[in-house]
């Protein structure tokens, strides 16, 4: 029996990649839902990172489609942003000692995480399923917009929270 070491290596690489990604995303989701210490740089950095990762993954596969894919990405990102602005308001703030903490919507980051894991899996396990890749890419771009909309709520609610504290 001959074992294809390249295929075996790809499976091991994918498994390691998925474990690392799932661990990181699960940790971020846990912190976001239970409450995370507010840090302005983190609030801006991670949504930008999500967008960059999403755009990189999408552009990597669809660069040959030129302006059409760019228009589609832009539209989905804007629609996601508007939806995030409408439904991302479930953010709450609380104090732990002298530190300010916030809780974010478990749904928005969960949808992005599942989309991203599905995208990685489709890319490496089922590369022939082009239609699924398109759908998951669209969902990733849309949820990246949701994350940005939620970020806007985090920043504005923090400002309101601080105003209420100083008035009290």
PDB file of C-alpha atoms in Angstrom:
ATOM      1  CA  UNK A   1       0.000   0.000   0.000  1.00  0.00           C
ATOM      2  CA  UNK A   2       1.452   3.358  -1.050  1.00  0.00           C
ATOM      3  CA  UNK A   3       0.645   6.339   1.175  1.00  0.00           C
ATOM      4  CA  UNK A   4       0.462   9.717  -0.532  1.00  0.00           C
ATOM      5  CA  UNK A   5       2.585  11.803   1.839  1.00  0.00           C
ATOM      6  CA  UNK A   6       1.596  15.104   0.186  1.00  0.00           C
ATOM      7  CA  UNK A   7      -2.112  14.454   0.842  1.00  0.00           C
ATOM      8  CA  UNK A   8      -1.348  13.321   4.363  1.00  0.00           C
ATOM      9  CA  UNK A   9       0.704  16.484   4.925  1.00  0.00           C
ATOM     10  CA  UNK A  10      -2.159  18.661   3.617  1.00  0.00           C
ATOM     11  CA  UNK A  11      -4.625  17.004   5.980  1.00  0.00           C
ATOM     12  CA  UNK A  12      -2.290  17.533   8.928  1.00  0.00           C
ATOM     13  CA  UNK A  13      -1.695  21.163   7.952  1.00  0.00           C
ATOM     14  CA  UNK A  14      -5.433  21.805   7.563  1.00  0.00           C
ATOM     15  CA  UNK A  15      -6.182  20.134  10.882  1.00  0.00           C
ATOM     16  CA  UNK A  16      -3.578  22.214  12.700  1.00  0.00           C
ATOM     17  CA  UNK A  17      -4.797  25.394  10.987  1.00  0.00           C
ATOM     18  CA  UNK A  18      -8.427  24.674  11.889  1.00  0.00           C
ATOM     19  CA  UNK A  19      -7.547  23.887  15.517  1.00  0.00           C
ATOM     20  CA  UNK A  20      -5.623  27.153  15.860  1.00  0.00           C
ATOM     21  CA  UNK A  21      -8.360  29.204  14.169  1.00  0.00           C
ATOM     22  CA  UNK A  22     -11.131  27.554  16.207  1.00  0.00           C
ATOM     23  CA  UNK A  23      -9.202  28.129  19.435  1.00  0.00           C
ATOM     24  CA  UNK A  24      -8.602  31.811  18.683  1.00  0.00           C
ATOM     25  CA  UNK A  25     -12.175  32.422  17.572  1.00  0.00           C
ATOM     26  CA  UNK A  26     -13.665  30.510  20.525  1.00  0.00           C
ATOM     27  CA  UNK A  27     -11.544  32.535  22.937  1.00  0.00           C
ATOM     28  CA  UNK A  28     -12.578  35.824  21.317  1.00  0.00           C
ATOM     29  CA  UNK A  29     -16.233  34.796  21.369  1.00  0.00           C
ATOM     30  CA  UNK A  30     -16.034  33.786  25.020  1.00  0.00           C
ATOM     31  CA  UNK A  31     -14.433  37.096  25.998  1.00  0.00           C
ATOM     32  CA  UNK A  32     -16.894  39.071  23.889  1.00  0.00           C
ATOM     33  CA  UNK A  33     -19.919  37.392  25.419  1.00  0.00           C
ATOM     34  CA  UNK A  34     -18.736  37.263  29.043  1.00  0.00           C
ATOM     35  CA  UNK A  35     -17.242  40.728  28.946  1.00  0.00           C
ATOM     36  CA  UNK A  36     -13.951  42.126  27.820  1.00  0.00           C
ATOM     37  CA  UNK A  37     -11.946  44.978  29.232  1.00  0.00           C
ATOM     38  CA  UNK A  38     -12.435  48.028  27.037  1.00  0.00           C
ATOM     39  CA  UNK A  39      -9.384  49.034  25.019  1.00  0.00           C
ATOM     40  CA  UNK A  40      -9.915  51.533  22.218  1.00  0.00           C
ATOM     41  CA  UNK A  41      -7.191  50.071  20.002  1.00  0.00           C
ATOM     42  CA  UNK A  42      -8.750  46.585  20.235  1.00  0.00           C
ATOM     43  CA  UNK A  43     -12.207  47.863  19.301  1.00  0.00           C
ATOM     44  CA  UNK A  44     -10.839  49.302  16.060  1.00  0.00           C
ATOM     45  CA  UNK A  45      -8.055  46.785  15.328  1.00  0.00           C
ATOM     46  CA  UNK A  46     -10.043  43.541  15.269  1.00  0.00           C
ATOM     47  CA  UNK A  47     -12.874  44.676  12.958  1.00  0.00           C
ATOM     48  CA  UNK A  48     -10.215  45.983  10.579  1.00  0.00           C
ATOM     49  CA  UNK A  49      -8.415  42.649  10.862  1.00  0.00           C
ATOM     50  CA  UNK A  50     -11.659  40.767  10.096  1.00  0.00           C
ATOM     51  CA  UNK A  51     -12.203  42.911   7.018  1.00  0.00           C
ATOM     52  CA  UNK A  52      -8.616  42.469   5.818  1.00  0.00           C
ATOM     53  CA  UNK A  53      -8.740  38.689   6.315  1.00  0.00           C
ATOM     54  CA  UNK A  54     -12.079  38.496   4.535  1.00  0.00           C
ATOM     55  CA  UNK A  55     -10.989  40.664   1.619  1.00  0.00           C
ATOM     56  CA  UNK A  56      -7.745  38.740   1.258  1.00  0.00           C
ATOM     57  CA  UNK A  57      -9.529  35.384   1.169  1.00  0.00           C
ATOM     58  CA  UNK A  58     -12.193  36.620  -1.247  1.00  0.00           C
ATOM     59  CA  UNK A  59      -9.838  38.487  -3.579  1.00  0.00           C
ATOM     60  CA  UNK A  60      -7.476  35.515  -3.656  1.00  0.00           C
ATOM     61  CA  UNK A  61     -10.070  33.337  -5.369  1.00  0.00           C
ATOM     62  CA  UNK A  62     -12.021  35.918  -7.306  1.00  0.00           C
ATOM     63  CA  UNK A  63      -9.361  38.340  -8.601  1.00  0.00           C
ATOM     64  CA  UNK A  64      -9.970  37.254 -12.194  1.00  0.00           C
ATOM     65  CA  UNK A  65     -13.502  38.675 -12.052  1.00  0.00           C
ATOM     66  CA  UNK A  66     -12.158  42.240 -11.742  1.00  0.00           C
ATOM     67  CA  UNK A  67     -14.605  45.061 -11.191  1.00  0.00           C
ATOM     68  CA  UNK A  68     -17.635  42.763 -10.834  1.00  0.00           C
ATOM     69  CA  UNK A  69     -16.314  41.097  -7.706  1.00  0.00           C
ATOM     70  CA  UNK A  70     -15.169  44.450  -6.309  1.00  0.00           C
ATOM     71  CA  UNK A  71     -18.673  45.893  -6.756  1.00  0.00           C
ATOM     72  CA  UNK A  72     -20.235  42.798  -5.172  1.00  0.00           C
ATOM     73  CA  UNK A  73     -17.857  42.946  -2.214  1.00  0.00           C
ATOM     74  CA  UNK A  74     -18.522  46.648  -1.725  1.00  0.00           C
ATOM     75  CA  UNK A  75     -22.306  46.180  -1.836  1.00  0.00           C
ATOM     76  CA  UNK A  76     -22.266  43.270   0.611  1.00  0.00           C
ATOM     77  CA  UNK A  77     -19.961  45.158   2.964  1.00  0.00           C
ATOM     78  CA  UNK A  78     -22.226  48.229   2.918  1.00  0.00           C
ATOM     79  CA  UNK A  79     -25.370  46.114   3.410  1.00  0.00           C
ATOM     80  CA  UNK A  80     -23.657  44.317   6.301  1.00  0.00           C
ATOM     81  CA  UNK A  81     -22.587  47.641   7.799  1.00  0.00           C
ATOM     82  CA  UNK A  82     -26.131  49.035   7.595  1.00  0.00           C
ATOM     83  CA  UNK A  83     -27.524  45.850   9.131  1.00  0.00           C
ATOM     84  CA  UNK A  84     -24.885  45.984  11.880  1.00  0.00           C
ATOM     85  CA  UNK A  85     -25.845  49.592  12.590  1.00  0.00           C
ATOM     86  CA  UNK A  86     -29.489  48.545  12.867  1.00  0.00           C
ATOM     87  CA  UNK A  87     -29.097  45.355  14.908  1.00  0.00           C
ATOM     88  CA  UNK A  88     -25.691  45.676  16.579  1.00  0.00           C
ATOM     89  CA  UNK A  89     -26.980  47.719  19.480  1.00  0.00           C
ATOM     90  CA  UNK A  90     -27.090  44.929  22.056  1.00  0.00           C
ATOM     91  CA  UNK A  91     -23.694  46.027  23.389  1.00  0.00           C
ATOM     92  CA  UNK A  92     -23.594  46.689  27.134  1.00  0.00           C
ATOM     93  CA  UNK A  93     -21.006  48.195  29.482  1.00  0.00           C
ATOM     94  CA  UNK A  94     -20.209  47.509  33.112  1.00  0.00           C
ATOM     95  CA  UNK A  95     -17.520  48.268  35.656  1.00  0.00           C
ATOM     96  CA  UNK A  96     -15.278  45.712  37.345  1.00  0.00           C
ATOM     97  CA  UNK A  97     -13.306  47.559  39.960  1.00  0.00           C
ATOM     98  CA  UNK A  98     -12.013  50.661  38.208  1.00  0.00           C
ATOM     99  CA  UNK A  99     -11.967  49.045  34.768  1.00  0.00           C
ATOM    100  CA  UNK A 100     -14.607  49.424  32.090  1.00  0.00           C
ATOM    101  CA  UNK A 101     -15.823  46.209  30.439  1.00  0.00           C
ATOM    102  CA  UNK A 102     -18.254  45.565  27.613  1.00  0.00           C
ATOM    103  CA  UNK A 103     -20.289  42.666  26.274  1.00  0.00           C
ATOM    104  CA  UNK A 104     -20.994  42.326  22.584  1.00  0.00           C
ATOM    105  CA  UNK A 105     -23.630  40.505  20.571  1.00  0.00           C
ATOM    106  CA  UNK A 106     -22.895  36.771  20.510  1.00  0.00           C
ATOM    107  CA  UNK A 107     -24.640  36.413  17.151  1.00  0.00           C
ATOM    108  CA  UNK A 108     -22.571  38.732  15.005  1.00  0.00           C
ATOM    109  CA  UNK A 109     -19.159  37.341  15.884  1.00  0.00           C
ATOM    110  CA  UNK A 110     -20.535  33.759  15.853  1.00  0.00           C
ATOM    111  CA  UNK A 111     -21.821  34.135  12.293  1.00  0.00           C
ATOM    112  CA  UNK A 112     -18.475  35.537  11.148  1.00  0.00           C
ATOM    113  CA  UNK A 113     -16.563  32.755  12.940  1.00  0.00           C
ATOM    114  CA  UNK A 114     -18.675  29.960  11.480  1.00  0.00           C
ATOM    115  CA  UNK A 115     -18.402  31.529   8.020  1.00  0.00           C
ATOM    116  CA  UNK A 116     -14.636  31.803   8.283  1.00  0.00           C
ATOM    117  CA  UNK A 117     -14.198  28.210   9.477  1.00  0.00           C
ATOM    118  CA  UNK A 118     -16.548  27.004   6.720  1.00  0.00           C
ATOM    119  CA  UNK A 119     -14.524  28.993   4.179  1.00  0.00           C
ATOM    120  CA  UNK A 120     -11.239  27.418   5.264  1.00  0.00           C
ATOM    121  CA  UNK A 121     -12.797  23.959   5.228  1.00  0.00           C
ATOM    122  CA  UNK A 122     -14.303  24.402   1.761  1.00  0.00           C
ATOM    123  CA  UNK A 123     -11.035  25.807   0.426  1.00  0.00           C
ATOM    124  CA  UNK A 124      -8.970  22.808   1.514  1.00  0.00           C
ATOM    125  CA  UNK A 125     -11.397  19.900   1.753  1.00  0.00           C
ATOM    126  CA  UNK A 126     -13.904  20.649  -1.016  1.00  0.00           C
ATOM    127  CA  UNK A 127     -12.168  22.981  -3.494  1.00  0.00           C
ATOM    128  CA  UNK A 128     -14.417  21.752  -6.301  1.00  0.00           C
ATOM    129  CA  UNK A 129     -17.527  23.258  -4.640  1.00  0.00           C
ATOM    130  CA  UNK A 130     -17.220  26.685  -6.242  1.00  0.00           C
ATOM    131  CA  UNK A 131     -20.847  27.693  -5.623  1.00  0.00           C
ATOM    132  CA  UNK A 132     -20.489  27.063  -1.881  1.00  0.00           C
ATOM    133  CA  UNK A 133     -17.305  29.106  -1.868  1.00  0.00           C
ATOM    134  CA  UNK A 134     -19.176  32.025  -3.457  1.00  0.00           C
ATOM    135  CA  UNK A 135     -21.989  31.823  -0.902  1.00  0.00           C
ATOM    136  CA  UNK A 136     -19.634  31.595   2.081  1.00  0.00           C
ATOM    137  CA  UNK A 137     -17.477  34.423   0.721  1.00  0.00           C
ATOM    138  CA  UNK A 138     -20.579  36.595   0.419  1.00  0.00           C
ATOM    139  CA  UNK A 139     -21.582  35.727   3.974  1.00  0.00           C
ATOM    140  CA  UNK A 140     -18.075  36.547   5.213  1.00  0.00           C
ATOM    141  CA  UNK A 141     -18.113  39.964   3.560  1.00  0.00           C
ATOM    142  CA  UNK A 142     -21.617  40.669   4.886  1.00  0.00           C
ATOM    143  CA  UNK A 143     -20.717  39.671   8.458  1.00  0.00           C
ATOM    144  CA  UNK A 144     -17.543  41.739   8.301  1.00  0.00           C
ATOM    145  CA  UNK A 145     -19.843  44.688   7.673  1.00  0.00           C
ATOM    146  CA  UNK A 146     -21.959  43.574  10.652  1.00  0.00           C
ATOM    147  CA  UNK A 147     -18.859  43.603  12.871  1.00  0.00           C
ATOM    148  CA  UNK A 148     -18.020  47.152  11.764  1.00  0.00           C
ATOM    149  CA  UNK A 149     -21.600  48.279  12.459  1.00  0.00           C
ATOM    150  CA  UNK A 150     -21.422  46.732  15.911  1.00  0.00           C
ATOM    151  CA  UNK A 151     -18.095  48.488  16.497  1.00  0.00           C
ATOM    152  CA  UNK A 152     -19.801  51.786  15.820  1.00  0.00           C
ATOM    153  CA  UNK A 153     -22.352  50.908  18.547  1.00  0.00           C
ATOM    154  CA  UNK A 154     -19.581  49.973  20.977  1.00  0.00           C
ATOM    155  CA  UNK A 155     -17.849  53.319  20.493  1.00  0.00           C
ATOM    156  CA  UNK A 156     -21.026  55.415  20.706  1.00  0.00           C
ATOM    157  CA  UNK A 157     -22.424  53.509  23.701  1.00  0.00           C
ATOM    158  CA  UNK A 158     -19.108  53.867  25.511  1.00  0.00           C
ATOM    159  CA  UNK A 159     -19.303  57.612  25.054  1.00  0.00           C
ATOM    160  CA  UNK A 160     -22.897  57.654  26.373  1.00  0.00           C
ATOM    161  CA  UNK A 161     -21.910  55.408  29.286  1.00  0.00           C
ATOM    162  CA  UNK A 162     -19.088  57.772  30.253  1.00  0.00           C
ATOM    163  CA  UNK A 163     -21.396  60.790  29.952  1.00  0.00           C
ATOM    164  CA  UNK A 164     -23.916  59.126  32.278  1.00  0.00           C
ATOM    165  CA  UNK A 165     -21.139  58.303  34.787  1.00  0.00           C
ATOM    166  CA  UNK A 166     -19.838  61.880  34.869  1.00  0.00           C
ATOM    167  CA  UNK A 167     -23.383  63.259  35.269  1.00  0.00           C
ATOM    168  CA  UNK A 168     -24.075  60.960  38.226  1.00  0.00           C
TER     169      UNK A 168
END
